[in-house]
Short mmCIF file of C-alpha atoms in Angstrom, two decimals:
data_model
loop_
_atom_site.label_atom_id
_atom_site.label_comp_id
_atom_site.label_asym_id
_atom_site.label_seq_id
_atom_site.Cartn_x
_atom_site.Cartn_y
_atom_site.Cartn_z
CA MET A 1 -136.56 216.81 -95.12
CA THR A 2 -132.84 216.02 -96.93
CA THR A 3 -131.89 217.64 -99.89
CA THR A 4 -129.57 214.98 -101.71
CA GLY A 5 -132.57 213.38 -103.71
CA GLU A 6 -132.98 216.66 -105.93
CA ASP A 7 -132.55 216.83 -109.41
CA HIS A 8 -128.96 218.07 -110.05
CA THR A 9 -128.77 217.06 -113.51
CA ARG A 10 -129.51 219.88 -115.35
CA ALA A 11 -130.50 220.85 -118.50
CA PRO A 12 -127.87 222.69 -120.28
CA THR A 13 -128.44 226.37 -121.00
CA GLY A 14 -125.19 227.31 -122.77
CA PRO A 15 -124.74 227.85 -126.62
CA TRP A 16 -123.25 224.92 -128.44
CA TRP A 17 -121.92 222.07 -126.84
CA TRP A 18 -121.35 224.16 -123.41
CA GLU A 19 -123.82 223.55 -120.33
CA ARG A 20 -123.55 227.13 -118.66
CA ARG A 21 -123.15 230.53 -120.17
CA ARG A 22 -120.82 231.02 -117.58
CA GLY A 23 -118.47 228.39 -118.87
CA ALA A 24 -119.04 230.06 -122.81
CA VAL A 25 -117.82 233.35 -121.22
CA LEU A 26 -114.94 232.07 -119.73
CA ASP A 27 -113.58 229.86 -122.97
CA VAL A 28 -114.07 232.66 -124.93
CA GLY A 29 -112.28 234.98 -122.90
CA LEU A 30 -109.19 232.37 -122.72
CA ALA A 31 -109.73 232.50 -126.53
CA LEU A 32 -109.00 235.87 -127.06
CA ALA A 33 -106.71 235.78 -124.65
CA SER A 34 -105.07 233.18 -126.53
CA ALA A 35 -105.31 234.76 -129.91
CA VAL A 36 -103.96 238.11 -128.44
CA GLU A 37 -100.28 236.24 -127.46
CA CYS A 38 -100.19 233.89 -129.72
CA GLY A 39 -101.19 237.23 -132.20
CA ALA A 40 -97.86 239.34 -130.33
CA GLU A 41 -96.10 235.86 -131.06
CA GLY A 42 -96.68 235.93 -134.44
CA ILE A 43 -94.40 239.33 -135.24
CA PRO A 44 -91.18 237.52 -134.26
CA PHE A 45 -91.69 234.10 -135.68
CA ALA A 46 -92.50 235.88 -138.03
CA ARG A 47 -89.38 237.31 -138.52
CA ASP A 48 -86.93 233.94 -137.98
CA ALA A 49 -89.16 232.63 -140.82
CA GLY A 50 -88.48 235.22 -142.89
CA VAL A 51 -92.13 235.23 -144.13
CA PRO A 52 -94.80 238.65 -144.31
CA LEU A 53 -95.57 240.28 -140.65
CA TRP A 54 -99.56 240.09 -140.98
CA LEU A 55 -99.09 235.98 -142.33
CA GLY A 56 -97.10 235.64 -138.71
CA ILE A 57 -99.94 237.60 -137.14
CA MET A 58 -103.01 235.52 -139.12
CA PHE A 59 -101.29 232.26 -138.27
CA GLY A 60 -101.03 233.31 -134.24
CA LEU A 61 -104.44 234.41 -134.51
CA LEU A 62 -106.11 231.22 -136.07
CA ALA A 63 -103.53 229.17 -133.54
CA GLY A 64 -104.78 230.84 -130.15
CA SER A 65 -108.37 230.83 -130.93
CA VAL A 66 -108.10 226.98 -130.93
CA LEU A 67 -108.67 227.55 -127.53
CA LEU A 68 -112.44 228.13 -127.87
CA VAL A 69 -112.78 224.11 -128.52
CA ARG A 70 -111.51 223.15 -125.98
CA ARG A 71 -114.23 221.80 -124.12
CA LYS A 72 -115.44 220.00 -126.81
CA TRP A 73 -112.17 218.49 -128.21
CA PRO A 74 -109.30 218.54 -125.47
CA VAL A 75 -106.99 216.46 -127.83
CA ALA A 76 -106.79 219.02 -130.91
CA VAL A 77 -106.33 222.15 -128.55
CA VAL A 78 -103.14 219.92 -127.07
CA LEU A 79 -102.41 219.22 -130.28
CA VAL A 80 -102.07 222.64 -131.91
CA ALA A 81 -99.91 224.16 -129.10
CA ILE A 82 -97.55 221.17 -129.76
CA ALA A 83 -97.45 221.67 -133.18
CA VAL A 84 -96.66 225.33 -132.37
CA THR A 85 -94.17 224.77 -130.15
CA PRO A 86 -91.47 225.38 -131.71
CA ALA A 87 -92.44 229.04 -132.81
CA GLN A 88 -92.51 230.30 -129.48
CA MET A 89 -96.43 230.44 -129.05
CA GLY A 90 -99.21 229.51 -127.82
CA PHE A 91 -97.90 228.84 -123.83
CA LEU A 92 -101.63 229.51 -122.21
CA MET A 93 -103.18 227.39 -124.84
CA GLY A 94 -100.81 224.96 -123.58
CA ILE A 95 -101.08 225.48 -119.86
CA VAL A 96 -105.20 225.35 -119.94
CA GLY A 97 -104.85 223.25 -123.19
CA LEU A 98 -103.16 220.27 -120.85
CA TYR A 99 -105.53 221.24 -117.75
CA THR A 100 -109.02 220.84 -120.01
CA LEU A 101 -107.42 217.55 -120.85
CA ALA A 102 -106.42 215.46 -117.68
CA ALA A 103 -109.45 216.99 -115.85
CA CYS A 104 -111.38 214.99 -118.71
CA GLU A 105 -113.04 211.84 -119.24
CA LEU A 106 -109.94 210.64 -121.17
CA PRO A 107 -108.37 206.98 -120.78
CA ARG A 108 -105.33 207.92 -118.64
CA ARG A 109 -102.90 206.32 -121.15
CA VAL A 110 -103.93 208.76 -123.57
CA ILE A 111 -103.50 212.12 -121.32
CA VAL A 112 -100.42 210.42 -119.84
CA ALA A 113 -99.02 210.21 -124.15
CA LEU A 114 -99.81 213.47 -124.86
CA ALA A 115 -98.38 215.12 -121.55
CA GLY A 116 -95.38 213.42 -122.38
CA MET A 117 -95.14 214.73 -126.08
CA SER A 118 -95.96 218.25 -125.00
CA LEU A 119 -92.93 218.25 -122.01
CA VAL A 120 -90.55 216.27 -124.34
CA GLY A 121 -91.56 219.71 -127.42
CA THR A 122 -91.35 222.14 -124.78
CA MET A 123 -87.67 221.04 -123.46
CA ILE A 124 -86.28 220.60 -127.06
CA VAL A 125 -87.27 223.93 -127.66
CA THR A 126 -86.31 225.81 -124.91
CA PHE A 127 -82.93 223.67 -124.95
CA VAL A 128 -82.28 224.50 -128.31
CA ARG A 129 -83.54 228.42 -127.94
CA VAL A 130 -81.01 228.58 -124.88
CA ARG A 131 -78.17 227.23 -126.63
CA GLN A 132 -78.76 229.98 -129.09
CA ASP A 133 -79.20 232.97 -126.75
CA MET A 134 -75.72 231.62 -125.69
CA ALA A 135 -73.71 230.86 -128.95
CA ARG A 136 -74.65 234.55 -129.45
CA GLY A 137 -73.26 235.82 -125.98
CA ASP A 138 -76.57 237.02 -124.75
CA LEU A 139 -76.50 234.25 -122.06
CA THR A 140 -72.76 234.20 -120.37
CA LEU A 141 -74.01 231.06 -117.74
CA GLY A 142 -72.39 227.48 -118.22
CA ASP A 143 -72.46 225.26 -119.83
CA TRP A 144 -74.50 223.52 -116.80
CA PHE A 145 -77.08 226.30 -117.50
CA VAL A 146 -79.29 224.82 -120.89
CA PRO A 147 -80.15 221.23 -119.79
CA PHE A 148 -81.20 222.99 -116.17
CA ALA A 149 -83.32 225.67 -117.94
CA ALA A 150 -84.48 222.88 -120.40
CA VAL A 151 -85.66 220.47 -117.84
CA THR A 152 -87.28 223.50 -115.11
CA THR A 153 -88.62 225.26 -118.24
CA SER A 154 -91.03 222.38 -119.63
CA LEU A 155 -91.58 221.28 -115.97
CA GLY A 156 -92.99 224.52 -115.12
CA LEU A 157 -94.77 224.50 -118.17
CA THR A 158 -96.17 220.64 -118.53
CA ALA A 159 -96.75 219.46 -114.60
CA PRO A 160 -98.53 222.05 -112.67
CA PRO A 161 -101.36 222.33 -115.23
CA LEU A 162 -101.49 218.38 -115.35
CA LEU A 163 -101.39 217.76 -111.82
CA LEU A 164 -104.29 220.29 -111.09
CA GLY A 165 -106.02 219.21 -114.64
CA LEU A 166 -105.94 215.95 -112.76
CA TYR A 167 -107.19 216.71 -108.94
CA VAL A 168 -110.09 218.49 -110.30
CA GLY A 169 -110.97 215.62 -112.66
CA ALA A 170 -110.72 213.59 -109.35
CA ARG A 171 -112.94 215.15 -107.20
CA ARG A 172 -115.24 215.97 -109.54
CA ARG A 173 -116.23 211.98 -110.29
CA LEU A 174 -115.66 212.16 -106.67
CA MET A 175 -119.22 214.80 -106.02
CA GLU A 176 -120.67 212.73 -108.81
CA SER A 177 -120.13 209.48 -107.09
CA LEU A 178 -121.52 210.97 -103.85
CA ARG A 179 -124.36 212.53 -105.82
CA GLU A 180 -125.48 209.46 -106.80
CA ARG A 181 -124.71 207.45 -104.07
CA ALA A 182 -126.87 209.83 -101.84
CA ASP A 183 -129.66 209.93 -104.31
CA SER A 184 -129.63 206.46 -104.73
CA LEU A 185 -129.90 206.21 -100.77
CA GLU A 186 -132.51 208.89 -101.12
CA ARG A 187 -135.06 206.72 -102.84
CA GLU A 188 -134.09 203.43 -101.13
CA LEU A 189 -135.44 205.73 -97.93
CA GLN A 190 -138.78 207.11 -99.87
CA LEU A 191 -139.44 203.48 -100.64
CA LEU A 192 -138.83 202.42 -97.03
CA ALA A 193 -140.66 204.68 -95.87
CA GLU A 194 -143.81 203.73 -98.79
CA ARG A 195 -143.84 200.49 -97.66
CA ALA A 196 -143.51 201.32 -93.63
CA GLU A 197 -146.69 203.50 -94.51
CA GLU A 198 -147.88 200.08 -95.88
CA ARG A 199 -147.25 198.46 -93.80
CA ALA A 200 -149.46 200.56 -90.73
CA GLU A 201 -151.98 200.57 -93.14
CA TRP A 202 -152.26 197.49 -92.97
CA ALA A 203 -151.94 197.25 -89.75
CA ARG A 204 -154.95 199.43 -89.17
CA ASN A 205 -156.93 197.89 -91.84
CA GLU A 206 -156.17 194.36 -89.40
CA GLU A 207 -157.00 196.27 -85.84
CA ARG A 208 -160.02 197.56 -87.65
CA THR A 209 -161.28 194.51 -88.53
CA ARG A 210 -160.19 192.35 -85.19
CA ILE A 211 -162.29 195.51 -83.98
CA ALA A 212 -165.16 195.09 -86.12
CA ARG A 213 -165.54 191.60 -85.27
CA GLU A 214 -164.92 192.00 -81.15
CA MET A 215 -167.91 194.21 -81.49
CA HIS A 216 -170.50 192.11 -83.69
CA ASP A 217 -169.74 189.04 -81.57
CA VAL A 218 -170.54 191.31 -78.33
CA VAL A 219 -173.44 193.73 -79.40
CA ALA A 220 -175.18 190.10 -81.91
CA HIS A 221 -175.06 187.89 -79.03
CA ARG A 222 -176.21 189.93 -76.32
CA VAL A 223 -178.88 191.76 -78.22
CA SER A 224 -180.35 188.44 -79.65
CA LEU A 225 -180.61 187.51 -76.24
CA MET A 226 -182.31 190.85 -75.23
CA VAL A 227 -184.93 190.87 -78.20
CA VAL A 228 -185.78 186.90 -77.32
CA HIS A 229 -186.40 187.79 -73.77
CA ALA A 230 -187.99 190.73 -75.00
CA ALA A 231 -190.31 188.56 -76.92
CA ALA A 232 -191.05 185.83 -74.13
CA LEU A 233 -191.62 188.78 -72.11
CA GLN A 234 -194.50 190.42 -74.28
CA ALA A 235 -195.92 187.24 -74.67
CA VAL A 236 -196.02 186.17 -71.24
CA ALA A 237 -196.58 189.38 -69.13
CA ARG A 238 -200.64 188.81 -69.16
CA LYS A 239 -201.02 185.39 -68.64
CA ASP A 240 -197.50 184.63 -66.43
CA PRO A 241 -195.80 187.38 -64.26
CA GLU A 242 -194.19 185.49 -62.05
CA LYS A 243 -191.56 184.31 -66.03
CA ALA A 244 -191.92 187.87 -67.08
CA VAL A 245 -190.55 189.18 -63.93
CA ARG A 246 -187.49 186.49 -64.53
CA ASN A 247 -187.46 187.60 -68.17
CA ALA A 248 -187.40 191.26 -67.68
CA ALA A 249 -184.06 191.08 -65.15
CA LEU A 250 -182.57 188.64 -67.45
CA VAL A 251 -182.91 191.41 -70.59
CA GLY A 252 -181.32 193.45 -67.74
CA ASP A 253 -178.50 190.96 -66.77
CA MET A 254 -178.17 191.04 -70.29
CA GLY A 255 -178.37 194.82 -71.22
CA ARG A 256 -175.24 195.48 -68.55
CA GLN A 257 -173.40 192.36 -69.70
CA ALA A 258 -173.18 193.85 -72.80
CA LEU A 259 -172.15 197.48 -71.53
CA THR A 260 -169.75 195.97 -69.77
CA GLU A 261 -168.22 194.11 -72.40
CA LEU A 262 -168.23 197.20 -74.56
CA ARG A 263 -166.91 199.19 -71.87
CA GLU A 264 -163.68 197.83 -71.71
CA MET A 265 -163.27 197.34 -75.41
CA LEU A 266 -163.78 201.43 -75.89
CA GLY A 267 -161.68 202.13 -72.85
CA VAL A 268 -159.15 199.92 -74.30
CA LEU A 269 -159.52 202.12 -77.42
CA ARG A 270 -159.11 205.55 -75.42
CA SER A 271 -155.98 204.57 -73.88
CA GLY A 272 -154.74 203.59 -76.75
CA ASP A 273 -155.52 206.56 -78.93
CA GLY A 274 -153.93 208.26 -75.17
CA VAL A 275 -150.52 207.39 -75.62
CA ARG A 276 -150.33 207.45 -79.68
CA ARG A 277 -149.95 211.70 -79.78
CA ARG A 278 -149.20 213.76 -82.71
CA VAL A 279 -145.54 215.39 -82.34
CA GLN A 280 -144.42 218.65 -84.98
CA PRO A 281 -142.28 217.03 -88.08
CA VAL A 282 -138.55 218.31 -86.95
CA PRO A 283 -136.26 218.41 -89.48
CA VAL A 284 -133.56 214.91 -89.46
CA PRO A 285 -130.42 213.75 -90.87
CA LEU A 286 -130.80 211.58 -93.26
CA ALA A 287 -129.00 208.99 -91.70
CA ALA A 288 -131.70 209.07 -89.24
CA VAL A 289 -134.62 208.39 -91.79
CA GLY A 290 -133.76 205.32 -92.97
CA VAL A 291 -134.44 204.24 -89.14
CA ALA A 292 -137.27 206.29 -88.35
CA ALA A 293 -139.18 205.06 -91.15
CA ALA A 294 -137.46 201.26 -89.66
CA GLU A 295 -138.61 202.25 -86.46
CA ALA A 296 -142.15 203.32 -87.81
CA ALA A 297 -143.10 200.06 -90.17
CA SER A 298 -142.35 198.08 -87.08
CA LYS A 299 -144.13 199.79 -84.75
CA ALA A 300 -147.41 200.32 -86.80
CA ALA A 301 -147.01 196.42 -87.37
CA ALA A 302 -146.85 195.57 -83.90
CA GLU A 303 -149.24 198.63 -82.48
CA VAL A 304 -152.18 195.91 -81.64
CA VAL A 305 -154.96 196.66 -79.36
CA VAL A 306 -155.88 193.28 -76.92
CA VAL A 307 -158.89 193.42 -75.64
CA ASP A 308 -159.30 190.73 -72.66
CA GLY A 309 -161.52 188.26 -73.87
CA PRO A 310 -163.53 184.83 -72.92
CA TRP A 311 -162.85 181.89 -71.52
CA LEU A 312 -163.20 178.39 -72.45
CA SER A 313 -164.20 177.99 -68.89
CA GLU A 314 -167.06 180.77 -69.19
CA LEU A 315 -168.34 178.12 -71.87
CA GLU A 316 -170.55 176.21 -70.14
CA GLU A 317 -172.48 179.97 -69.56
CA LEU A 318 -172.83 181.11 -72.23
CA VAL A 319 -174.43 177.68 -73.17
CA GLY A 320 -176.69 178.29 -69.91
CA GLN A 321 -177.97 182.08 -71.26
CA SER A 322 -179.12 180.92 -74.55
CA ALA A 323 -180.80 178.00 -72.65
CA ALA A 324 -182.44 180.45 -70.38
CA ALA A 325 -183.71 182.44 -73.40
CA GLY A 326 -185.67 179.40 -74.61
CA MET A 327 -183.42 177.37 -76.57
CA VAL A 328 -182.78 173.56 -76.23
CA VAL A 329 -179.55 173.36 -76.35
CA ALA A 330 -176.69 170.50 -75.29
CA LEU A 331 -173.55 170.51 -74.50
CA SER A 332 -170.57 168.01 -74.31
CA VAL A 333 -166.72 167.67 -73.94
CA GLU A 334 -164.30 165.99 -74.62
CA GLY A 335 -160.88 165.25 -73.77
CA GLU A 336 -159.09 166.86 -70.55
CA LEU A 337 -159.76 170.58 -70.44
CA ARG A 338 -156.38 172.31 -69.71
CA SER A 339 -155.13 176.25 -70.36
CA TYR A 340 -154.59 177.44 -74.45
CA PRO A 341 -153.30 180.35 -75.62
CA ALA A 342 -155.50 183.99 -75.45
CA GLU A 343 -156.03 184.06 -78.54
CA VAL A 344 -157.16 180.82 -79.66
CA GLU A 345 -159.75 180.24 -76.54
CA GLN A 346 -160.98 183.48 -77.73
CA THR A 347 -161.63 182.34 -80.77
CA ALA A 348 -162.97 178.92 -79.53
CA TYR A 349 -165.42 180.89 -77.26
CA ARG A 350 -166.24 183.86 -80.48
CA VAL A 351 -167.08 181.17 -82.68
CA VAL A 352 -169.46 178.72 -80.34
CA GLN A 353 -171.63 182.10 -79.21
CA GLU A 354 -171.50 183.39 -82.78
CA ALA A 355 -173.26 180.11 -83.41
CA LEU A 356 -175.55 180.04 -81.35
CA THR A 357 -176.50 183.85 -82.20
CA ASN A 358 -177.37 182.46 -85.49
CA VAL A 359 -179.58 179.70 -84.74
CA HIS A 360 -181.26 182.66 -82.36
CA LYS A 361 -181.60 184.07 -85.67
CA HIS A 362 -182.64 181.88 -87.76
CA ALA A 363 -183.59 178.93 -86.38
CA ALA A 364 -185.57 179.50 -83.58
CA GLY A 365 -187.06 176.61 -81.03
CA ALA A 366 -184.50 173.92 -83.06
CA LYS A 367 -182.76 172.14 -80.90
CA THR A 368 -178.72 172.28 -80.58
CA TYR A 369 -175.69 170.88 -79.84
CA VAL A 370 -172.25 172.14 -78.77
CA ARG A 371 -169.37 169.43 -78.57
CA LEU A 372 -166.41 170.77 -77.83
CA ALA A 373 -162.74 168.00 -78.28
CA HIS A 374 -159.44 168.69 -76.62
CA ARG A 375 -157.10 166.94 -78.41
CA SER A 376 -153.33 166.47 -78.05
CA ALA A 377 -152.19 169.37 -80.75
CA GLU A 378 -155.98 170.91 -81.42
CA ILE A 379 -159.22 171.94 -80.16
CA ALA A 380 -162.13 171.29 -81.99
CA MET A 381 -165.17 172.42 -81.92
CA GLN A 382 -169.02 172.10 -83.74
CA VAL A 383 -172.41 173.84 -83.64
CA GLU A 384 -174.93 171.44 -85.09
CA ASN A 385 -179.02 172.39 -84.73
CA ASP A 386 -181.67 170.89 -86.02
CA SER A 387 -184.02 171.44 -88.09
CA PRO A 388 -186.44 174.67 -87.00
CA PRO A 389 -189.83 173.56 -86.10
CA GLU A 390 -191.89 176.04 -88.39
CA PRO A 391 -189.41 176.73 -91.17
CA GLY A 392 -188.66 179.80 -92.46
CA SER A 393 -189.47 181.82 -89.76
CA ALA A 394 -186.69 183.70 -88.18
CA SER A 395 -186.76 184.53 -84.04
CA ALA A 396 -188.60 187.98 -82.98
CA GLY A 397 -187.62 189.56 -86.54
CA LEU A 398 -184.23 189.53 -85.76
CA PRO A 399 -181.96 191.45 -88.47
CA SER A 400 -178.62 189.80 -90.00
CA GLY A 401 -175.62 191.19 -91.50
CA GLY A 402 -173.96 188.24 -92.92
CA ASN A 403 -170.89 188.83 -91.34
CA GLY A 404 -170.94 186.49 -88.40
CA LEU A 405 -169.80 183.27 -90.75
CA VAL A 406 -167.17 185.73 -92.13
CA GLY A 407 -165.53 186.75 -88.72
CA MET A 408 -165.09 183.05 -87.95
CA ARG A 409 -164.06 181.88 -90.63
CA GLU A 410 -161.12 184.89 -90.70
CA ARG A 411 -160.43 183.91 -86.74
CA VAL A 412 -160.04 180.44 -87.47
CA VAL A 413 -157.97 181.00 -90.23
CA SER A 414 -155.76 183.74 -88.85
CA LEU A 415 -154.98 181.07 -86.01
CA GLY A 416 -153.87 178.48 -88.99
CA GLY A 417 -157.07 176.57 -88.51
CA VAL A 418 -159.73 175.14 -90.54
CA PHE A 419 -163.10 176.17 -91.09
CA VAL A 420 -166.69 175.16 -92.77
CA SER A 421 -169.78 175.45 -92.23
CA GLY A 422 -172.94 174.69 -94.34
CA PRO A 423 -176.37 173.12 -94.10
CA THR A 424 -176.83 169.42 -92.72
CA ASP A 425 -178.85 166.59 -94.90
CA ALA A 426 -181.76 166.92 -92.22
CA GLY A 427 -182.80 170.61 -92.78
CA GLY A 428 -180.53 172.10 -90.07
CA PHE A 429 -177.10 173.61 -90.23
CA ARG A 430 -173.63 172.64 -88.88
CA VAL A 431 -170.85 175.00 -87.80
CA SER A 432 -167.12 173.38 -87.13
CA ALA A 433 -163.70 174.68 -86.66
CA VAL A 434 -160.28 172.95 -85.50
CA ILE A 435 -158.15 175.35 -84.09
CA PRO A 436 -154.42 173.74 -83.40
CA ALA A 437 -153.90 174.49 -79.53
CA ALA A 438 -149.93 175.71 -80.12
#
């Protein structure tokens, strides 16, 4: 698993304005060191200024302790450091203040202005002090040393902390930007994985629905014919033994055909399960997560089990089986027979098959008309039955699950066709479907 999606924004754990305790400890230590330094430097300042010694020490302690608020008010720290520069104190405060100022999220013009003020102030103070020392004879170098010392000292106290602060601030902003981009990418990958799972679930639901339709068509039609033949066999077993033998043979043929179709379907399902093996999940790089999620979504959407179904060339045999079961059925075909895509032929066959099954169930003995029309850009089929001889009677008590018409409609609509079903004015029932040929 990747770790870029973790919550990097932690709640403050330090006192007051410090985000962490160690930051507070560091600032307190720096403030104490700066206060001690400024307090020690306040002794010569008090002698030079002619003020009481304790007042110079207190002034140095107060000025140096300002470093405690460097994270909260870095501009104030730098201004105080610039203000005490003529007193030759606050060197640590000036260095740390410039570093903090450069590392903060402040406009560049503010940083440049304050750094320039510190540079100029340090240069002037150094220039004056070195000139005074040379005038007293403490230094015996040439006049060139005065500007050289002023420039080098001011640059040495200003440039390094300023550059280091700019580098640290830029690196911190870069890391935050990279972290935000990584978190955003992680969220996008999670969303992509969720969508892939949704597409996989949708594909599984669609495949379950399709398999349920196939099972319903295979089982309902074959078993309905078997029940019809079994009822006829029971009725003529004693009166006409030869007809009973023929009906028994038909029942056996129907059972074998149903078992064959079911075996083929289950065989395809088993082979599909054999290919899809579970693998132990292994950690993958972050960049591979998106690719894997996209591939999983594509495979899940394209993972459809295809079962070789019937063809329109077998339609005459289908009608003959219903006629052998005692149905008065007439088949008429218009147009020139030609080949269609497999799903179109299978859907057309299943519509006729399910319509005939419904006639066996709900209109036993009714005359039925099966019409098939081959048109230029579509294929149309219609199954219509007259009113049954005995209204309200069902064929051999055949049960009905109510899924036949729903399955036919789903098949036809999924191919962009039109499906219409309903009773006729003569008391019968009509099922019509038009499927695009392409």
